[in-house]
């Protein structure tokens, strides 16, 4: 509140992002994660970058937590 309206403060809390780590886990584990993601895909790093770009250029978000997780948080509350 003290920083607004000159400084915007937000957070990004991504779900399962397809990084190099995914190459170290079994296909079985990946499938168990995917069945809990409604869009049935892992988030790509490029897609997370798009969220950061949106927040960096928007003048309407402050004090927000953006959760790009493909709907995972809807099913796992």
PDB file of C-alpha atoms in Angstrom, residues 4-72:
ATOM      1  CA  UNK A   4       1.244   2.356  -4.770  1.00  0.00           C
ATOM      2  CA  UNK A   5       0.569   3.962  -7.173  1.00  0.00           C
ATOM      3  CA  UNK A   6       4.191   4.542  -8.233  1.00  0.00           C
ATOM      4  CA  UNK A   7       5.468   0.990  -7.703  1.00  0.00           C
ATOM      5  CA  UNK A   8       3.550  -2.169  -8.537  1.00  0.00           C
ATOM      6  CA  UNK A   9       4.226  -5.279  -6.453  1.00  0.00           C
ATOM      7  CA  UNK A  10       3.016  -8.673  -7.626  1.00  0.00           C
ATOM      8  CA  UNK A  11       3.994 -12.315  -7.350  1.00  0.00           C
ATOM      9  CA  UNK A  12       3.986 -15.190  -9.807  1.00  0.00           C
ATOM     10  CA  UNK A  13       3.315 -18.658  -8.383  1.00  0.00           C
ATOM     11  CA  UNK A  14       3.616 -21.081 -11.306  1.00  0.00           C
ATOM     12  CA  UNK A  15       2.569 -24.689 -11.255  1.00  0.00           C
ATOM     13  CA  UNK A  16       4.479 -27.518 -12.918  1.00  0.00           C
ATOM     14  CA  UNK A  17       6.883 -25.884 -15.362  1.00  0.00           C
ATOM     15  CA  UNK A  18       8.621 -28.093 -17.918  1.00  0.00           C
ATOM     16  CA  UNK A  19      12.271 -27.486 -17.075  1.00  0.00           C
ATOM     17  CA  UNK A  20      15.379 -29.688 -17.236  1.00  0.00           C
ATOM     18  CA  UNK A  21      14.231 -31.212 -13.955  1.00  0.00           C
ATOM     19  CA  UNK A  22      11.486 -32.996 -15.870  1.00  0.00           C
ATOM     20  CA  UNK A  23      14.208 -35.048 -17.623  1.00  0.00           C
ATOM     21  CA  UNK A  24      15.199 -36.542 -14.258  1.00  0.00           C
ATOM     22  CA  UNK A  25      11.794 -37.910 -13.237  1.00  0.00           C
ATOM     23  CA  UNK A  26      10.024 -41.002 -14.517  1.00  0.00           C
ATOM     24  CA  UNK A  27       7.268 -40.904 -17.090  1.00  0.00           C
ATOM     25  CA  UNK A  28       5.043 -42.427 -14.423  1.00  0.00           C
ATOM     26  CA  UNK A  29       5.645 -39.439 -12.163  1.00  0.00           C
ATOM     27  CA  UNK A  30       4.994 -36.978 -14.999  1.00  0.00           C
ATOM     28  CA  UNK A  31       1.717 -38.733 -15.797  1.00  0.00           C
ATOM     29  CA  UNK A  32       0.631 -38.599 -12.157  1.00  0.00           C
ATOM     30  CA  UNK A  33       1.207 -34.843 -12.171  1.00  0.00           C
ATOM     31  CA  UNK A  34      -0.521 -34.335 -15.527  1.00  0.00           C
ATOM     32  CA  UNK A  35      -3.714 -36.040 -14.384  1.00  0.00           C
ATOM     33  CA  UNK A  36      -4.061 -33.265 -11.784  1.00  0.00           C
ATOM     34  CA  UNK A  37      -3.679 -30.446 -14.337  1.00  0.00           C
ATOM     35  CA  UNK A  38      -6.984 -29.694 -16.105  1.00  0.00           C
ATOM     36  CA  UNK A  39      -5.324 -28.431 -19.307  1.00  0.00           C
ATOM     37  CA  UNK A  40      -3.297 -31.692 -19.383  1.00  0.00           C
ATOM     38  CA  UNK A  41       0.062 -30.067 -20.146  1.00  0.00           C
ATOM     39  CA  UNK A  42       3.033 -28.727 -18.279  1.00  0.00           C
ATOM     40  CA  UNK A  43       3.642 -24.991 -18.407  1.00  0.00           C
ATOM     41  CA  UNK A  44       6.500 -23.939 -20.703  1.00  0.00           C
ATOM     42  CA  UNK A  45       9.107 -21.432 -19.467  1.00  0.00           C
ATOM     43  CA  UNK A  46       8.103 -19.158 -22.376  1.00  0.00           C
ATOM     44  CA  UNK A  47       4.553 -19.084 -21.017  1.00  0.00           C
ATOM     45  CA  UNK A  48       5.808 -18.006 -17.586  1.00  0.00           C
ATOM     46  CA  UNK A  49       7.836 -15.281 -19.295  1.00  0.00           C
ATOM     47  CA  UNK A  50       4.604 -14.058 -20.928  1.00  0.00           C
ATOM     48  CA  UNK A  51       3.041 -13.689 -17.473  1.00  0.00           C
ATOM     49  CA  UNK A  52       6.015 -11.631 -16.259  1.00  0.00           C
ATOM     50  CA  UNK A  53       5.831  -9.458 -19.382  1.00  0.00           C
ATOM     51  CA  UNK A  54       2.115  -8.896 -18.838  1.00  0.00           C
ATOM     52  CA  UNK A  55       2.712  -7.846 -15.232  1.00  0.00           C
ATOM     53  CA  UNK A  56       5.647  -5.620 -16.179  1.00  0.00           C
ATOM     54  CA  UNK A  57       3.631  -3.725 -18.760  1.00  0.00           C
ATOM     55  CA  UNK A  58       0.247  -3.577 -17.028  1.00  0.00           C
ATOM     56  CA  UNK A  59      -0.886  -0.668 -14.898  1.00  0.00           C
ATOM     57  CA  UNK A  60      -3.832  -2.481 -13.322  1.00  0.00           C
ATOM     58  CA  UNK A  61      -2.116  -5.202 -11.271  1.00  0.00           C
ATOM     59  CA  UNK A  62      -0.677  -4.547  -7.843  1.00  0.00           C
ATOM     60  CA  UNK A  63      -0.800  -6.722  -4.766  1.00  0.00           C
ATOM     61  CA  UNK A  64      -1.729  -9.705  -6.918  1.00  0.00           C
ATOM     62  CA  UNK A  65      -0.579 -13.294  -6.939  1.00  0.00           C
ATOM     63  CA  UNK A  66      -0.830 -14.707 -10.449  1.00  0.00           C
ATOM     64  CA  UNK A  67      -0.975 -18.496 -10.567  1.00  0.00           C
ATOM     65  CA  UNK A  68      -0.261 -19.866 -14.047  1.00  0.00           C
ATOM     66  CA  UNK A  69      -0.732 -23.538 -13.238  1.00  0.00           C
ATOM     67  CA  UNK A  70      -3.122 -24.840 -15.882  1.00  0.00           C
ATOM     68  CA  UNK A  71      -5.916 -25.120 -13.332  1.00  0.00           C
ATOM     69  CA  UNK A  72      -3.964 -27.291 -10.865  1.00  0.00           C
TER      70      UNK A  72
END
